[in-house]
Amino acid sequence: MQEEFNALQSAGTCALVPSNPSQNLVRCKSVFRIKRKPDGSVDRYKARLVAKGDVISQLSVQFPVKDLGDLHYFLELEVQRSSIGIFIHQSKYVLDLLKRTKMDGAKPYVTPLGSAKLDHTGALLANPAEYRQIVGVLQYLTWTRPDLSFVVNLVYQFMHSPMDQHLQAVKRILRYLKGSFGHGLWFPQVSSSLKLKAFSDADWAGCSWDRRSTGGFCIFLSHSLISWSAKKQHIVTCSSTEAEYRSLAHTAAEITWICQLFTDIGFQLSSLPQI
């Protein structure tokens, strides 16, 4: 604690002065915290002198809350902050997955999906539980990896009766992760102009088994990706135009919800959403 106080004095950010009865003093307190690395080991011990106020104290009157400081690592999500933005990724989560599946020494691929289409032909896996476990882990990874949304949704469709070709597709995803484990989401500083942009697309009868189409969208707030999806449509469409319109309708519904959310929290968009 003394080192923290000496650092504040050497930086010229504070000085000890006698109090005056005419002044309204703001109370302060020392906050101690252990900063840990993603692997759980101790990074350093930190002490901070803070003024008692920021919303937290008012909430604590009604709810049992704690102020844990800036978020760095939570539920396998790693958060790195800088003066120009925030980077969220799951590098440790990916590396642990590769080690668990014994794919950490595999040759990396540059794409997560091959050209061959998956179907329901071939030999059933002797141990389908392993396939289901890996796919479940990959689903959680799509929180920070929108580039995996389509292919993970694809292999998830074969969870009930996975076959050898489906396991090979999952291994290709793992090989892709081997070469891109450091990828994630970058959120630059929000500019004064809040513009909402959306992109939508769909294939037509992409699944050779049930002839259903897969639609997807991604929505940006300024330059930050805030929402994305890739899912098989619920019905069989009769044309590529119908498939595109259905995907567009889902995108519009998502935008409507986001706009209403912004209204509820007091944000004002600078222009109408662009699709």
Coordinates of C-alpha atoms in Angstrom, one line a residue:
M1 CA 0.0 0.0 0.0
Q2 CA 2.9 2.4 0.8
E3 CA 4.3 1.7 -2.7
E4 CA 1.0 2.7 -4.3
F5 CA 0.8 5.9 -2.3
N6 CA 4.4 6.8 -3.1
A7 CA 3.6 6.2 -6.8
L8 CA 0.7 8.6 -6.6
Q9 CA 2.9 11.3 -4.9
S10 CA 5.7 10.9 -7.4
A11 CA 3.3 11.3 -10.3
G12 CA 1.9 14.4 -8.8
T13 CA -1.7 13.2 -8.9
C14 CA -2.3 13.8 -5.2
A15 CA -0.9 15.6 -2.2
L16 CA -1.7 15.6 1.6
V17 CA -3.1 18.9 2.8
P18 CA -4.9 19.8 6.0
S19 CA -8.7 19.7 5.9
N20 CA -10.9 22.7 6.3
P21 CA -14.3 22.6 8.1
S22 CA -15.8 24.6 5.2
Q23 CA -15.0 22.0 2.7
N24 CA -17.2 19.0 1.8
L25 CA -14.8 16.1 2.0
V26 CA -15.2 13.0 -0.1
R27 CA -14.3 9.8 1.7
C28 CA -11.9 7.3 0.2
K29 CA -10.8 3.8 0.8
S30 CA -8.1 1.4 -0.3
V31 CA -9.1 -1.5 -2.6
F32 CA -6.8 -4.5 -2.7
R33 CA -7.0 -7.0 -5.6
I34 CA -5.1 -10.0 -6.8
K35 CA -4.7 -9.9 -10.6
R36 CA -4.4 -13.3 -12.1
K37 CA -3.2 -14.7 -15.5
P38 CA -5.6 -16.7 -17.7
D39 CA -4.0 -19.9 -16.3
G40 CA -5.0 -18.9 -12.8
S41 CA -1.5 -18.0 -11.5
V42 CA -0.9 -14.8 -9.7
D43 CA 0.2 -11.9 -12.0
R44 CA 0.6 -9.2 -9.4
Y45 CA -0.9 -7.7 -6.2
K46 CA -2.6 -4.4 -6.8
A47 CA -3.7 -1.7 -4.4
R48 CA -5.9 1.2 -5.4
L49 CA -7.0 4.4 -3.6
V50 CA -10.6 5.2 -4.7
A51 CA -13.1 7.8 -3.8
K52 CA -16.4 6.6 -2.4
G53 CA -19.3 7.3 -4.8
D54 CA -19.3 5.9 -9.3
V55 CA -23.5 3.9 -8.7
I56 CA -22.1 0.8 -7.0
S57 CA -22.8 2.1 -3.5
Q58 CA -26.4 2.9 -4.4
L59 CA -27.0 -0.5 -5.9
S60 CA -25.4 -2.1 -2.8
V61 CA -28.2 -0.7 -0.7
Q62 CA -30.7 -2.9 -2.6
F63 CA -28.5 -5.7 -3.8
P64 CA -25.4 -7.6 -2.5
V65 CA -22.9 -6.4 -5.2
K66 CA -19.1 -6.1 -5.3
D67 CA -16.9 -3.8 -7.4
L68 CA -14.2 -6.0 -8.9
G69 CA -12.7 -3.4 -11.1
D70 CA -12.0 -3.8 -14.8
L71 CA -12.9 -7.1 -16.4
H72 CA -9.9 -9.1 -17.6
Y73 CA -10.9 -12.8 -17.5
F74 CA -14.4 -14.2 -17.0
L75 CA -16.0 -17.4 -18.0
E76 CA -13.2 -18.2 -20.5
L77 CA -13.4 -14.8 -22.1
E78 CA -10.2 -12.8 -22.1
V79 CA -10.5 -9.0 -22.3
Q80 CA -7.6 -6.7 -23.3
R81 CA -8.0 -3.0 -23.0
S82 CA -6.0 -0.2 -24.7
S83 CA -6.4 3.5 -25.3
I84 CA -8.0 2.8 -28.7
G85 CA -10.4 0.0 -27.9
I86 CA -11.2 -3.4 -26.4
F87 CA -10.2 -6.8 -27.7
I88 CA -12.2 -9.9 -26.6
H89 CA -10.9 -13.4 -27.4
Q90 CA -10.8 -17.0 -26.1
S91 CA -7.2 -17.9 -26.9
K92 CA -6.7 -20.0 -23.7
Y93 CA -10.1 -21.7 -24.3
V94 CA -8.9 -22.7 -27.8
L95 CA -5.5 -24.0 -26.7
D96 CA -7.1 -26.0 -23.9
L97 CA -9.5 -27.5 -26.5
L98 CA -6.7 -28.4 -28.8
K99 CA -4.8 -30.1 -26.0
R100 CA -7.8 -32.0 -24.8
T101 CA -8.5 -33.4 -28.3
K102 CA -4.8 -34.0 -29.0
M103 CA -4.9 -31.7 -32.0
D104 CA -2.3 -29.2 -30.6
G105 CA 0.3 -30.7 -32.9
A106 CA -1.9 -30.9 -36.0
K107 CA -1.2 -29.1 -39.2
P108 CA -3.3 -25.9 -39.4
Y109 CA -5.8 -25.2 -42.1
V110 CA -6.7 -21.8 -43.5
T111 CA -10.4 -22.5 -43.8
P112 CA -12.8 -24.2 -41.4
L113 CA -14.8 -26.0 -44.0
G114 CA -14.0 -28.1 -47.1
S115 CA -15.8 -28.2 -50.4
A116 CA -17.5 -31.6 -49.9
K117 CA -21.0 -31.4 -48.5
L118 CA -22.0 -33.3 -45.4
D119 CA -24.8 -35.8 -45.6
H120 CA -26.2 -38.8 -43.6
T121 CA -24.2 -41.5 -45.4
G122 CA -21.3 -43.5 -44.0
A123 CA -20.4 -45.4 -40.9
L124 CA -21.7 -44.3 -37.5
L125 CA -19.2 -43.3 -34.9
A126 CA -18.4 -45.9 -32.2
N127 CA -18.2 -43.1 -29.6
P128 CA -20.7 -40.3 -30.5
A129 CA -20.3 -38.8 -27.0
E130 CA -16.9 -37.4 -28.0
Y131 CA -18.3 -35.8 -31.1
R132 CA -21.1 -34.2 -29.1
Q133 CA -18.8 -32.9 -26.5
I134 CA -16.4 -31.2 -29.0
V135 CA -19.3 -29.6 -30.9
G136 CA -20.7 -28.3 -27.6
V137 CA -17.4 -26.7 -26.8
L138 CA -17.2 -25.2 -30.3
Q139 CA -20.6 -23.6 -29.8
Y140 CA -19.4 -21.6 -26.8
L141 CA -16.4 -20.5 -28.9
T142 CA -18.7 -18.7 -31.3
W143 CA -19.2 -16.0 -28.7
T144 CA -16.0 -14.4 -29.9
R145 CA -15.6 -16.2 -33.2
P146 CA -18.3 -15.2 -35.7
D147 CA -16.2 -16.8 -38.5
L148 CA -17.2 -20.2 -36.9
S149 CA -20.9 -19.6 -36.7
F150 CA -21.8 -21.2 -40.0
V151 CA -19.6 -24.3 -39.8
V152 CA -20.4 -25.0 -36.1
N153 CA -24.1 -24.7 -36.9
L154 CA -23.6 -27.2 -39.8
V155 CA -21.8 -29.9 -37.7
Y156 CA -24.4 -29.4 -34.9
Q157 CA -27.1 -30.7 -37.2
F158 CA -25.6 -34.2 -37.0
M159 CA -25.5 -34.5 -33.2
H160 CA -28.0 -37.3 -33.0
S161 CA -26.3 -39.7 -35.3
P162 CA -22.7 -38.5 -36.1
M163 CA -20.7 -40.4 -38.7
D164 CA -17.1 -40.5 -39.6
Q165 CA -17.3 -37.7 -42.2
H166 CA -18.8 -35.4 -39.6
L167 CA -15.9 -36.1 -37.2
Q168 CA -13.5 -35.3 -40.0
A169 CA -15.3 -32.0 -40.5
V170 CA -14.9 -31.2 -36.8
K171 CA -11.2 -32.0 -36.9
R172 CA -10.9 -29.6 -39.8
I173 CA -12.4 -26.9 -37.6
L174 CA -9.8 -27.7 -34.9
R175 CA -7.0 -27.5 -37.5
Y176 CA -8.4 -24.1 -38.5
L177 CA -8.3 -23.0 -34.9
K178 CA -4.7 -24.2 -34.6
G179 CA -3.8 -21.5 -37.1
S180 CA -6.1 -18.8 -35.7
F181 CA -6.3 -19.3 -32.0
G182 CA -5.5 -15.6 -31.3
H183 CA -8.5 -14.3 -33.3
G184 CA -11.4 -12.5 -31.6
L185 CA -13.6 -9.4 -31.6
W186 CA -12.1 -5.9 -31.8
F187 CA -14.3 -3.0 -30.5
P188 CA -12.7 0.3 -31.3
Q189 CA -13.6 3.5 -29.4
V190 CA -17.2 4.5 -30.3
S191 CA -17.2 7.6 -32.4
S192 CA -19.7 10.4 -31.9
S193 CA -21.7 9.1 -34.9
L194 CA -23.6 5.9 -34.0
K195 CA -24.5 4.2 -37.2
L196 CA -26.1 0.8 -37.4
K197 CA -25.3 -1.3 -40.5
A198 CA -26.4 -4.9 -41.3
F199 CA -25.5 -7.5 -43.9
S200 CA -27.7 -10.4 -44.8
D201 CA -27.3 -13.4 -47.0
A202 CA -28.7 -16.9 -47.7
D203 CA -28.0 -19.9 -49.8
W204 CA -30.9 -21.8 -51.5
A205 CA -31.5 -25.5 -50.7
G206 CA -28.0 -25.8 -49.4
C207 CA -28.7 -29.0 -47.5
S208 CA -28.9 -31.9 -49.9
W209 CA -30.8 -34.0 -47.3
D210 CA -33.9 -31.8 -46.5
R211 CA -33.4 -29.1 -49.2
R212 CA -33.6 -26.3 -46.6
S213 CA -31.6 -23.1 -46.9
T214 CA -29.2 -21.5 -44.4
G215 CA -29.5 -17.8 -43.7
G216 CA -27.1 -15.5 -41.9
F217 CA -26.6 -11.8 -40.9
C218 CA -24.1 -9.6 -39.1
I219 CA -24.9 -6.2 -37.6
F220 CA -22.3 -3.5 -36.9
L221 CA -22.5 -0.5 -34.6
S222 CA -20.1 2.0 -36.3
H223 CA -17.1 -0.4 -36.9
S224 CA -18.0 -2.9 -34.1
L225 CA -19.7 -6.2 -34.7
I226 CA -22.4 -6.5 -32.1
S227 CA -24.7 -9.3 -33.4
W228 CA -24.4 -12.2 -35.9
S229 CA -26.1 -15.4 -36.7
A230 CA -26.0 -18.4 -39.1
K231 CA -28.9 -20.8 -38.9
K232 CA -30.8 -23.2 -41.2
Q233 CA -34.2 -21.9 -42.1
H234 CA -37.3 -23.7 -40.6
I235 CA -39.1 -24.4 -43.9
V236 CA -38.2 -25.3 -47.5
T237 CA -38.2 -22.2 -49.7
C238 CA -39.3 -22.4 -53.3
S239 CA -36.7 -20.1 -54.8
S240 CA -33.5 -18.3 -54.0
T241 CA -35.5 -15.0 -53.7
E242 CA -37.7 -16.4 -51.0
A243 CA -34.6 -17.7 -49.1
E244 CA -33.1 -14.2 -49.3
Y245 CA -36.3 -12.5 -48.2
R246 CA -36.6 -14.8 -45.2
S247 CA -33.0 -14.1 -44.1
L248 CA -33.7 -10.4 -44.6
A249 CA -36.8 -10.6 -42.4
H250 CA -34.8 -12.2 -39.6
T251 CA -32.2 -9.5 -39.9
A252 CA -34.9 -6.8 -39.7
A253 CA -36.3 -8.4 -36.6
E254 CA -32.9 -8.3 -34.9
I255 CA -32.3 -4.7 -35.9
T256 CA -35.7 -3.8 -34.5
W257 CA -34.8 -5.4 -31.2
I258 CA -31.4 -3.6 -31.1
C259 CA -33.0 -0.2 -31.8
Q260 CA -35.5 -0.7 -29.1
L261 CA -32.7 -1.7 -26.7
F262 CA -30.8 1.5 -27.5
T263 CA -34.0 3.5 -26.9
D264 CA -34.5 1.9 -23.5
I265 CA -31.0 2.7 -22.3
G266 CA -31.0 6.3 -23.7
F267 CA -28.8 6.0 -26.8
Q268 CA -29.8 7.8 -29.9
L269 CA -28.7 6.5 -33.4
S270 CA -27.4 9.1 -35.7
S271 CA -29.2 7.7 -38.8
L272 CA -31.6 4.9 -39.8
P273 CA -30.1 1.4 -40.0
Q274 CA -28.6 0.4 -43.3
I275 CA -29.2 -3.1 -44.7

